[in-house]
PDB file of C-alpha atoms and ligand atoms in Angstrom:
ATOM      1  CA  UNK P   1      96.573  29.200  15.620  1.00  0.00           C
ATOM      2  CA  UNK P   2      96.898  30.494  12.277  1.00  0.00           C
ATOM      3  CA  UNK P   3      93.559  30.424  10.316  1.00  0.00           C
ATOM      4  CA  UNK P   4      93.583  31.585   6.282  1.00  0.00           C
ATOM      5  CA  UNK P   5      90.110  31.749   4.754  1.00  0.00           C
ATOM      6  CA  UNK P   6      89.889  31.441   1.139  1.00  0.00           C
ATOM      7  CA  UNK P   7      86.565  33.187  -0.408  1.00  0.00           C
ATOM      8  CA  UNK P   8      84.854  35.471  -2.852  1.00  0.00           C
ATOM      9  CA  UNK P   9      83.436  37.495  -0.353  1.00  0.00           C
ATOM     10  CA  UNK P  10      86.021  38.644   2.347  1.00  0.00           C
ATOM     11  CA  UNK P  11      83.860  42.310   2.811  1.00  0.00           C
ATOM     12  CA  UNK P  12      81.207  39.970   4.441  1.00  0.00           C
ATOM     13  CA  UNK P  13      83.759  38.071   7.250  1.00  0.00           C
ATOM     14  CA  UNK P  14      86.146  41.096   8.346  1.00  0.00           C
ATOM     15  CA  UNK P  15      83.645  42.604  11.058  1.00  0.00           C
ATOM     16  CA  UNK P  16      82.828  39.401  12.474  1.00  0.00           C
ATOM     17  CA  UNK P  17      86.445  38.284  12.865  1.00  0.00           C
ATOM     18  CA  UNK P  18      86.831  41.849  14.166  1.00  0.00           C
ATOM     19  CA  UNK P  19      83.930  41.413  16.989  1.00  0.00           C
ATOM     20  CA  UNK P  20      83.098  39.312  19.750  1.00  0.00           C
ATOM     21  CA  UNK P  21      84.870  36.046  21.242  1.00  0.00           C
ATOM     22  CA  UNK P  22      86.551  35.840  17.726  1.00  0.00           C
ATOM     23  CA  UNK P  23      87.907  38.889  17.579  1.00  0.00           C
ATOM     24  CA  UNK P  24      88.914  38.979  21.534  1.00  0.00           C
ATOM     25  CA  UNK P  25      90.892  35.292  20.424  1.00  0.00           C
ATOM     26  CA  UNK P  26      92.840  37.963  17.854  1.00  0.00           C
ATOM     27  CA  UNK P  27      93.109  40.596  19.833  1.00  0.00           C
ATOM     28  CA  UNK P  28      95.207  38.523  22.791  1.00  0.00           C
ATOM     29  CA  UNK P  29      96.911  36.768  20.088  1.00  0.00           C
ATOM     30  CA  UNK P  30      95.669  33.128  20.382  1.00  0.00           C
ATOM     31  CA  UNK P  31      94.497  33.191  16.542  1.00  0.00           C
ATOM     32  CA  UNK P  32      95.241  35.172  13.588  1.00  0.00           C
ATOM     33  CA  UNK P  33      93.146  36.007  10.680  1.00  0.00           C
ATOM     34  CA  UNK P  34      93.803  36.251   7.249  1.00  0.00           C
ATOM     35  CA  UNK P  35      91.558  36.752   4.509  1.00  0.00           C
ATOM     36  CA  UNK P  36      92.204  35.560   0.845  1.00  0.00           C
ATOM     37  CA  UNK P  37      90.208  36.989  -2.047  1.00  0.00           C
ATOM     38  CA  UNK P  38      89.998  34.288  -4.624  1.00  0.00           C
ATOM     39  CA  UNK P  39      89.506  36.731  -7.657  1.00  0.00           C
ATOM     40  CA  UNK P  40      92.798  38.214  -6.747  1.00  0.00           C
ATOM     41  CA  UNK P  41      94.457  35.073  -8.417  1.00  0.00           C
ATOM     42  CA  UNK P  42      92.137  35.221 -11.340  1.00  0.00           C
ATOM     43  CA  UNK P  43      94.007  35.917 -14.635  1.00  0.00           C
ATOM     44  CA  UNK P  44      91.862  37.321 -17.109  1.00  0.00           C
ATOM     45  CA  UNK P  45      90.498  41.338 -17.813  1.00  0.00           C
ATOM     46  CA  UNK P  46      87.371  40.159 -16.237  1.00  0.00           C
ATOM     47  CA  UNK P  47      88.984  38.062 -13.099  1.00  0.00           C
ATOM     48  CA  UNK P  48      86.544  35.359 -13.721  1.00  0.00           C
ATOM     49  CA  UNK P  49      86.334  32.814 -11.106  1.00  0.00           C
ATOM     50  CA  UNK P  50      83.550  30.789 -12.124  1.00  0.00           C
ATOM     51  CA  UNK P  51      81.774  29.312 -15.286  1.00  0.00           C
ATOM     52  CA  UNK P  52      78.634  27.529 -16.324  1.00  0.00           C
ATOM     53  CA  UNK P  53      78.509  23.533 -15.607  1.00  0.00           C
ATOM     54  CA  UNK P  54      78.803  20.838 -18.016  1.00  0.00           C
ATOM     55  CA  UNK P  55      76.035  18.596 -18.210  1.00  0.00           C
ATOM     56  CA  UNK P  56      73.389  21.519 -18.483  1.00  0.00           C
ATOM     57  CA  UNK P  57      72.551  22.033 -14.753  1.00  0.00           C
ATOM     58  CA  UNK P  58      71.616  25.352 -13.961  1.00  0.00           C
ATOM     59  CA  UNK P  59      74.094  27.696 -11.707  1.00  0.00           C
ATOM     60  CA  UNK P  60      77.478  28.711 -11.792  1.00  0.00           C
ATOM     61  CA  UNK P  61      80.447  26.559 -10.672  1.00  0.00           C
ATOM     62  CA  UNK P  62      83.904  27.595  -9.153  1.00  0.00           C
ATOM     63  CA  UNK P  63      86.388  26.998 -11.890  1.00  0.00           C
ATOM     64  CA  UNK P  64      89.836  25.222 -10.771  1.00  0.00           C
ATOM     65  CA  UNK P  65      92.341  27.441 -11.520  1.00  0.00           C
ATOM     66  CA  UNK P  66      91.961  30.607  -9.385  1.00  0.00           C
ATOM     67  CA  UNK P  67      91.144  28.605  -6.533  1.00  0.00           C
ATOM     68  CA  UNK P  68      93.978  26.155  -6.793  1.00  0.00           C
ATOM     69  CA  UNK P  69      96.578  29.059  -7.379  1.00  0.00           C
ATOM     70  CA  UNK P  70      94.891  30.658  -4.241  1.00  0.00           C
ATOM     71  CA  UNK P  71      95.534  27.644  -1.975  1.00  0.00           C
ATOM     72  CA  UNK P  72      99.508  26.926  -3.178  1.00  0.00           C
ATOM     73  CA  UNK P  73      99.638  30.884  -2.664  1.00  0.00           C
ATOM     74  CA  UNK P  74      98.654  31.241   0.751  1.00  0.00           C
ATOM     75  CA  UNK P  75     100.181  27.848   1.939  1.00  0.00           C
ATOM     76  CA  UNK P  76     103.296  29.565   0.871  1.00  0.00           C
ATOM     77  CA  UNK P  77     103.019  32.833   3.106  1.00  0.00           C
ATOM     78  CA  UNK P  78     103.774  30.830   6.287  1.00  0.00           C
ATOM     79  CA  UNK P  79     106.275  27.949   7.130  1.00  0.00           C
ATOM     80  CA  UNK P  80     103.408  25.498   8.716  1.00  0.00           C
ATOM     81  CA  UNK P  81     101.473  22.838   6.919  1.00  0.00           C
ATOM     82  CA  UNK P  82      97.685  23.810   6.830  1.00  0.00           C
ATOM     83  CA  UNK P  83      94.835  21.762   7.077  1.00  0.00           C
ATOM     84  CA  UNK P  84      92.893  22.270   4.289  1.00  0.00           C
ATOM     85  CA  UNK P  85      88.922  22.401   4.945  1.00  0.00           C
ATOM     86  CA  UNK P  86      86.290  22.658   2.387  1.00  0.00           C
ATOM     87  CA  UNK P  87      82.776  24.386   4.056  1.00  0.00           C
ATOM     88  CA  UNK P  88      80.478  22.212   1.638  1.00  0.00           C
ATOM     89  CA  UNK P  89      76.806  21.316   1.916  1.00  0.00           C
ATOM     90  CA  UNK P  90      78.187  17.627   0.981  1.00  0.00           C
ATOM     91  CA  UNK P  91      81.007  17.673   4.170  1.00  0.00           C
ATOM     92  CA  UNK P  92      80.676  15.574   6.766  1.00  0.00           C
ATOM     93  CA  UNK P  93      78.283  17.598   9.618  1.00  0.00           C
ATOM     94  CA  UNK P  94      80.590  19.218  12.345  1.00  0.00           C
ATOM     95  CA  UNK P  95      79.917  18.178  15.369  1.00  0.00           C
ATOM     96  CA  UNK P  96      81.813  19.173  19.072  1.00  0.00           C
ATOM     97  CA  UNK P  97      84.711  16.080  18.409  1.00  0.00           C
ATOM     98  CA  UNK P  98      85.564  17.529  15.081  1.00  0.00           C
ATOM     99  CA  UNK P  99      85.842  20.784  16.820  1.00  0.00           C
ATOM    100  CA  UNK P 100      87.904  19.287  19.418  1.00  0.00           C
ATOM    101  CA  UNK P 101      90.038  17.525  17.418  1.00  0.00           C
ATOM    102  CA  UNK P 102      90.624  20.941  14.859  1.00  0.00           C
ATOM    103  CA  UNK P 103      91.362  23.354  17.594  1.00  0.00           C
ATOM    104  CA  UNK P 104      94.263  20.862  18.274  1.00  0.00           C
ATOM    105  CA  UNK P 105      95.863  22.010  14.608  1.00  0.00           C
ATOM    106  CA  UNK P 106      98.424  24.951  14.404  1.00  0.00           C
ATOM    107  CA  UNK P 107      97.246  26.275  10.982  1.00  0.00           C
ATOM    108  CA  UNK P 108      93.632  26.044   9.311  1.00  0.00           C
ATOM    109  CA  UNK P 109      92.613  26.492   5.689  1.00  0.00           C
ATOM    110  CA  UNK P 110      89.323  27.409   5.181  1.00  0.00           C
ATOM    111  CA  UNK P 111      87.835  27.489   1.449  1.00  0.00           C
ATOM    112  CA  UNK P 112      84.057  29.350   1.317  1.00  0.00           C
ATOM    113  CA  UNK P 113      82.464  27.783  -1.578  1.00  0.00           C
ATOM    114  CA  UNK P 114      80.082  29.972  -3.580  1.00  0.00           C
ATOM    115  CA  UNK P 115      77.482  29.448  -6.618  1.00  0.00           C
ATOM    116  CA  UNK P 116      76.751  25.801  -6.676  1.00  0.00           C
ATOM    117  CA  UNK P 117      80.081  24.347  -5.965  1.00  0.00           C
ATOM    118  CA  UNK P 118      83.462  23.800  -6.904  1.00  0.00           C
ATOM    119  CA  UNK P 119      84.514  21.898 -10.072  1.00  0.00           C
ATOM    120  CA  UNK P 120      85.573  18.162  -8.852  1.00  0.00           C
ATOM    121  CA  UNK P 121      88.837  18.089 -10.026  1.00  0.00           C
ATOM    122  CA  UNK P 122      90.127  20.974  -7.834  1.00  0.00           C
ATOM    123  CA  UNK P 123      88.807  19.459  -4.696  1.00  0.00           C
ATOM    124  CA  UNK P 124      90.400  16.081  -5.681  1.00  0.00           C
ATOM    125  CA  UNK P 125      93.711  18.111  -5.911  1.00  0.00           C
ATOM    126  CA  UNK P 126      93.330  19.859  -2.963  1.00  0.00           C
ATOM    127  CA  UNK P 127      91.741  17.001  -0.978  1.00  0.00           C
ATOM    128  CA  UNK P 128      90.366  19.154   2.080  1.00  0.00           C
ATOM    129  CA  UNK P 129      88.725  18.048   4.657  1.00  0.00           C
ATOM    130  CA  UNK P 130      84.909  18.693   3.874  1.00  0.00           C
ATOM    131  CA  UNK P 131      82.483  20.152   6.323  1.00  0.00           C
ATOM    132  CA  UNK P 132      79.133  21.027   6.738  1.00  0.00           C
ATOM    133  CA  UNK P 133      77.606  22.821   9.333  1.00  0.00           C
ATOM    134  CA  UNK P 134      73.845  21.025   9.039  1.00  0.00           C
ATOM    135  CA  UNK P 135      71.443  20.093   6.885  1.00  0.00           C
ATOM    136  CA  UNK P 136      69.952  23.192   5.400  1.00  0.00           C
ATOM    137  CA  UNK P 137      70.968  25.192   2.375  1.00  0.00           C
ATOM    138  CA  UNK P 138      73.098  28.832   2.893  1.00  0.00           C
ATOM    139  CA  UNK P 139      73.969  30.518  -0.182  1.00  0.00           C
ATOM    140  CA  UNK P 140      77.616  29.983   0.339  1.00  0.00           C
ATOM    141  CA  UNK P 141      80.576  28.977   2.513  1.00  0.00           C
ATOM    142  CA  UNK P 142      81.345  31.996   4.273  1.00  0.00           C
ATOM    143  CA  UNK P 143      78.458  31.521   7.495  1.00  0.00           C
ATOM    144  CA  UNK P 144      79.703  28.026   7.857  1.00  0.00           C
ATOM    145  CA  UNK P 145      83.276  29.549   8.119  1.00  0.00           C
ATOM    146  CA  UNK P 146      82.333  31.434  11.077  1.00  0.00           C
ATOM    147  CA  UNK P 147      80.895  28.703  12.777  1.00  0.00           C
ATOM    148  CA  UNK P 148      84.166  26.763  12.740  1.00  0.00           C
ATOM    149  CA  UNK P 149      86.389  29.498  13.653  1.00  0.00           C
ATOM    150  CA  UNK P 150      84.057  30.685  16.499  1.00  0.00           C
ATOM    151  CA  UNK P 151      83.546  26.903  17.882  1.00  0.00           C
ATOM    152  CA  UNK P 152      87.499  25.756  17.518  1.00  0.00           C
ATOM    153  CA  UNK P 153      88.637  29.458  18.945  1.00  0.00           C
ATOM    154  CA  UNK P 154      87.008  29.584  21.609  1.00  0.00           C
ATOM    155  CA  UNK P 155      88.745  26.260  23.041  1.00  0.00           C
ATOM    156  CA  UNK P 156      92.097  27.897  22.524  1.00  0.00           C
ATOM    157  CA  UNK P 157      93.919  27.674  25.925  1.00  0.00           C
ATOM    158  CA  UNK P 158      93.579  31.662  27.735  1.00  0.00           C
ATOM    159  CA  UNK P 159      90.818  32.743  25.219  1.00  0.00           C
ATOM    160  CA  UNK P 160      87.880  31.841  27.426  1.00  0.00           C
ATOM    161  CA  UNK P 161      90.256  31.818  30.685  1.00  0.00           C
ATOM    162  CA  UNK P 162      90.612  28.637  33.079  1.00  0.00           C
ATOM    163  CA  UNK P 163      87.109  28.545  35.014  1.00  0.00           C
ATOM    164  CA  UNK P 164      85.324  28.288  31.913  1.00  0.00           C
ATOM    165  CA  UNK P 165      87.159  25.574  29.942  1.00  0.00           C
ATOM    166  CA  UNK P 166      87.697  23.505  33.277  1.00  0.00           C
ATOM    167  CA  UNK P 167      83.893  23.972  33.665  1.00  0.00           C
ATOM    168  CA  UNK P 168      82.997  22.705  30.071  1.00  0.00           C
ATOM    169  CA  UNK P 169      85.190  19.301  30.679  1.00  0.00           C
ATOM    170  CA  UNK P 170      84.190  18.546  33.988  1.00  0.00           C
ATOM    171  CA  UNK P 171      81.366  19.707  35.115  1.00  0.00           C
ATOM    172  CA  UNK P 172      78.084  20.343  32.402  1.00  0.00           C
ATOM    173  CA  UNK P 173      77.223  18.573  30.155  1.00  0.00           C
ATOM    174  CA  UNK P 174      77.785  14.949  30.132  1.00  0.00           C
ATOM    175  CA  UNK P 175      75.857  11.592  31.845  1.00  0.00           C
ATOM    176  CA  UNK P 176      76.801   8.547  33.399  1.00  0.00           C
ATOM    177  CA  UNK P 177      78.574   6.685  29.986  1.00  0.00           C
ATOM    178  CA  UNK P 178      80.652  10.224  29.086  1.00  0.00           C
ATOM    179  CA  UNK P 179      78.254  11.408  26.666  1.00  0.00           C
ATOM    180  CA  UNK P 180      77.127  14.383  25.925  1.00  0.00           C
ATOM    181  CA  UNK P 181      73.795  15.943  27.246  1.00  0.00           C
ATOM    182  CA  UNK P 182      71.589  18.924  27.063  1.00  0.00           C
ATOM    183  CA  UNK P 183      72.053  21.229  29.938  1.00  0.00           C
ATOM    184  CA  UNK P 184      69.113  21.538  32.647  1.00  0.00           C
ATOM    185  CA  UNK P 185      67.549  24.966  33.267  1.00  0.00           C
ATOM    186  CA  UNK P 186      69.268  27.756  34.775  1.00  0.00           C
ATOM    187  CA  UNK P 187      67.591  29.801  37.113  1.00  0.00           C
ATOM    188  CA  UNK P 188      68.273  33.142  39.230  1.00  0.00           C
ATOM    189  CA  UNK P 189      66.868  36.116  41.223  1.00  0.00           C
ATOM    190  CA  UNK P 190      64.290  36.284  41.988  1.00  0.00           C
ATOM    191  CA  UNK P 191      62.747  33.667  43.594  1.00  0.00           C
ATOM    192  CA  UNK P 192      59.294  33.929  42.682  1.00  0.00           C
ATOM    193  CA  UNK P 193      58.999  35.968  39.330  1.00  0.00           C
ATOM    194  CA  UNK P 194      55.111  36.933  38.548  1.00  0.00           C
ATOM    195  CA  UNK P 195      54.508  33.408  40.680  1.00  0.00           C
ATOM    196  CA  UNK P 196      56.511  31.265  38.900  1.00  0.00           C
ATOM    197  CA  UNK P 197      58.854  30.164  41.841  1.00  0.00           C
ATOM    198  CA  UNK P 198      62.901  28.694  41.817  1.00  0.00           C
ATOM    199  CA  UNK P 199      62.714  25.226  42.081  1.00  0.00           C
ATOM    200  CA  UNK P 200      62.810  24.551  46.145  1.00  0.00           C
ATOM    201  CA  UNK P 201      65.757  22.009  45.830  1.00  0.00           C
ATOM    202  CA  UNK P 202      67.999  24.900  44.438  1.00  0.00           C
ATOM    203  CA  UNK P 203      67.646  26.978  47.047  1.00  0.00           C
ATOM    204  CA  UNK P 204      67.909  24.043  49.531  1.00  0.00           C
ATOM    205  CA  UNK P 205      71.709  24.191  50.400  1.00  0.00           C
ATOM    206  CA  UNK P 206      71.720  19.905  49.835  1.00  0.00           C
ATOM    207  CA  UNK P 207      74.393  19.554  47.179  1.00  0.00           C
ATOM    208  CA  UNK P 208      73.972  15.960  46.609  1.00  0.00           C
ATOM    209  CA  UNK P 209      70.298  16.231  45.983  1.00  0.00           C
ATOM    210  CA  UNK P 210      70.703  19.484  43.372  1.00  0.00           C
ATOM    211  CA  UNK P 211      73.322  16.913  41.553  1.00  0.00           C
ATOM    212  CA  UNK P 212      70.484  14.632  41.540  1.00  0.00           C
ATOM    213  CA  UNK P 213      67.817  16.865  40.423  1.00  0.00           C
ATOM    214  CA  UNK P 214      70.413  18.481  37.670  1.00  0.00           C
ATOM    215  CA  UNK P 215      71.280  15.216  36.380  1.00  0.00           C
ATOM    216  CA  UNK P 216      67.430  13.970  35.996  1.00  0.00           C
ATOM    217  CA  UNK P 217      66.523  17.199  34.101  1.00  0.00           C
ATOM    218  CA  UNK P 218      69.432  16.787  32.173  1.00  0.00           C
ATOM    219  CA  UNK P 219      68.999  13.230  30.618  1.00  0.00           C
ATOM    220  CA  UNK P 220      64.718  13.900  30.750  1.00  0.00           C
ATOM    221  CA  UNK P 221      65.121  16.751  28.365  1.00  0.00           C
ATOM    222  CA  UNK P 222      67.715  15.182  26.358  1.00  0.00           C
ATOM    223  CA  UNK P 223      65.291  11.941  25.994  1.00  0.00           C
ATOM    224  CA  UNK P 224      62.360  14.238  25.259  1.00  0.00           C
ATOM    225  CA  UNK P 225      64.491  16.759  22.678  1.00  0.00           C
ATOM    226  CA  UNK P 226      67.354  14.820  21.252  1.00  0.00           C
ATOM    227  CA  UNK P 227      67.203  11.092  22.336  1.00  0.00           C
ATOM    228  CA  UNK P 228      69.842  10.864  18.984  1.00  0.00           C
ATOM    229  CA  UNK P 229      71.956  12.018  21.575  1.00  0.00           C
ATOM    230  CA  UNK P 230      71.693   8.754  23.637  1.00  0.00           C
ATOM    231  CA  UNK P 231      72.241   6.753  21.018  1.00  0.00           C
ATOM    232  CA  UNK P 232      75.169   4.365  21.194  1.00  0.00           C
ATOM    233  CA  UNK P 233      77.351   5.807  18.383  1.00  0.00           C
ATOM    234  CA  UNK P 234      75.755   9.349  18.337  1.00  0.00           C
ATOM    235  CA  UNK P 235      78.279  11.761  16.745  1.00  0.00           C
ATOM    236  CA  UNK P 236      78.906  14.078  20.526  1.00  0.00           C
TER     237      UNK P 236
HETATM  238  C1  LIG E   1      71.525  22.928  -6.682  1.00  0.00           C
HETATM  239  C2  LIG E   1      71.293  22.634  -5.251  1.00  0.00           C
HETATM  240  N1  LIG E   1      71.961  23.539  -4.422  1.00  0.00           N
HETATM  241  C3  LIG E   1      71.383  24.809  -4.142  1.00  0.00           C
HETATM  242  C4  LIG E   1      70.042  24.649  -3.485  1.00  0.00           C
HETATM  243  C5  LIG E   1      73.155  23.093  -3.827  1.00  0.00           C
HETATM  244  C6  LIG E   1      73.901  24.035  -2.986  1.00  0.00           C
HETATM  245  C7  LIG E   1      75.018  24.679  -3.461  1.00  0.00           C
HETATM  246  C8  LIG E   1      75.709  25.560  -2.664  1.00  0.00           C
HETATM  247  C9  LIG E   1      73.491  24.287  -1.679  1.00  0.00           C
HETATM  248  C10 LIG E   1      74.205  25.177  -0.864  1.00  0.00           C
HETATM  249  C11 LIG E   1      75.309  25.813  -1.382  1.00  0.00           C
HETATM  250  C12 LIG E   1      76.081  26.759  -0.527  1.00  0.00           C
HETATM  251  N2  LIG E   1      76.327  26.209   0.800  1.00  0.00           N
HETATM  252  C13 LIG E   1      77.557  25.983   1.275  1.00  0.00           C
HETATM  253  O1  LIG E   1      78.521  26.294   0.606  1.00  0.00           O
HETATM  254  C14 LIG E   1      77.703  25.345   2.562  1.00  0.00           C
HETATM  255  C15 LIG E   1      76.740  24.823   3.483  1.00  0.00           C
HETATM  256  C16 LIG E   1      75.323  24.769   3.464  1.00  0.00           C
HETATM  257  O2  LIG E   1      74.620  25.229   2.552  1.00  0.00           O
HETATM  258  N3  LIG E   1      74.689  24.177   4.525  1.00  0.00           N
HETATM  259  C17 LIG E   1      75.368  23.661   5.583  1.00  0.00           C
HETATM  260  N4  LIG E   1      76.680  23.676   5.634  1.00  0.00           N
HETATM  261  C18 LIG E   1      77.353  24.266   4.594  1.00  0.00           C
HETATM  262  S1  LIG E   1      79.010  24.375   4.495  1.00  0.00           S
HETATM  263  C19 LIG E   1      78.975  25.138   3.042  1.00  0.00           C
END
């Protein structure tokens, strides 16, 4: 998977995409990276990229052109269409289908929005998809990037390797209807730590009745911590 990210402050992604499960995905060559500076297709002595809003809001707002001559740019350096994604606080929230459904896609371009936003007109020509990552305020795109790459990534077939991937389909993870649920707890060695002891049906060899117990703790928690979760239409 190719993955361009448009923003006005690569500096602050390069290590991450360097480090970690991301830059392991590179590294093996199951992504690529490429980082766009938008003031690089700014035009005047100044390579302004943003301006003050009409309509006498305070802030600072993305103007069109830079970022317009950014995207037709970088489309052009390789052969494959890209989706086009907008990281925006007024996206539609990722959740784990989105993710699913992205990490599907040969090519990905990401825009980081800074200031307060982009001017309308060049997100109505561009017509990304827009994400958010949740509802709280960052002070720009460039977080929320990382979050996408690092959740579609990491479901690239060979970057996590087989037993993992088979185990996050199959195994964890979802109840009786094929939804989604919060994991039970994990325990391990020792047994009794400072008297708090294992749970005896873990260490009890019965397979069917750890099933049981794992199941129980799963859908208890998930009723007590995130019954939206068990919701008929809940977005997992
Ligand atoms: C004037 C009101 N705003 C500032 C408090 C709006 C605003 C503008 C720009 C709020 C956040 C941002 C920058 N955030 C993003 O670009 C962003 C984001 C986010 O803030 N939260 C969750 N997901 C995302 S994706 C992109």
């Amino acid at each position: 998977m190719r993955i361009d990210i448009l923003t006005l402050f690569p500096d602050a992604l390069a290590g991450t995409l360097a480090s970690s499960m991301i830059g392991r995905a590179a590294a093996g060559g199951f992504a690529s990276y490429h980082l766009h500076n938008v003031r690089d297709w700014a035009r005047d002595k100044h390579r302004t990229v943003d301006d003050r809003p009409f309509g006498g809001e305070p802030g600072m707002v993305m103007t069109c052109q830079p970022l317009h001559d950014a995207v037709t740019a970088v489309e052009a350096l390789d052969d494959r269409p890209a989706t086009r994604i907008l990281l925006s606080p007024q996206g539609e929230r990722l959740g784990q289908s989105r993710v699913e459904s992205l990490a599907t896609h040969d090519r990905l371009l990401l825009i980081a929005g800074h200031y307060e936003g982009v001017d309308e007109r060049v997100i109505e020509e561009i017509d990304p998809l827009e994400l958010s990552v949740g509802d709280y305020v960052l002070s720009g795109g460039e977080v929320p990037a990382l979050v996408l790459i690092d959740a579609v990534v990491r479901l690239l077939p060979g970057v996590l390797g087989h037993a993992d991937s088979a185990r996050q389909d199959s195994f964890s993870a979802r109840g009786s209807q094929g939804r989604r649920l919060l994991e039970g707890p994990h325990y391990t060695r020792p047994r009794d730590w400072n008297g708090r002891l294992v749970p005896d049906v873990l260490v009890s060899g019965d397979h069917e009745a750890v099933r049981q117990w794992r199941m129980r703790m799963m859908l208890d928690r998930t009723r007590r911590r995130r019954p939206d979760l068990l919701e008929p239409d809940a977005e997992n």
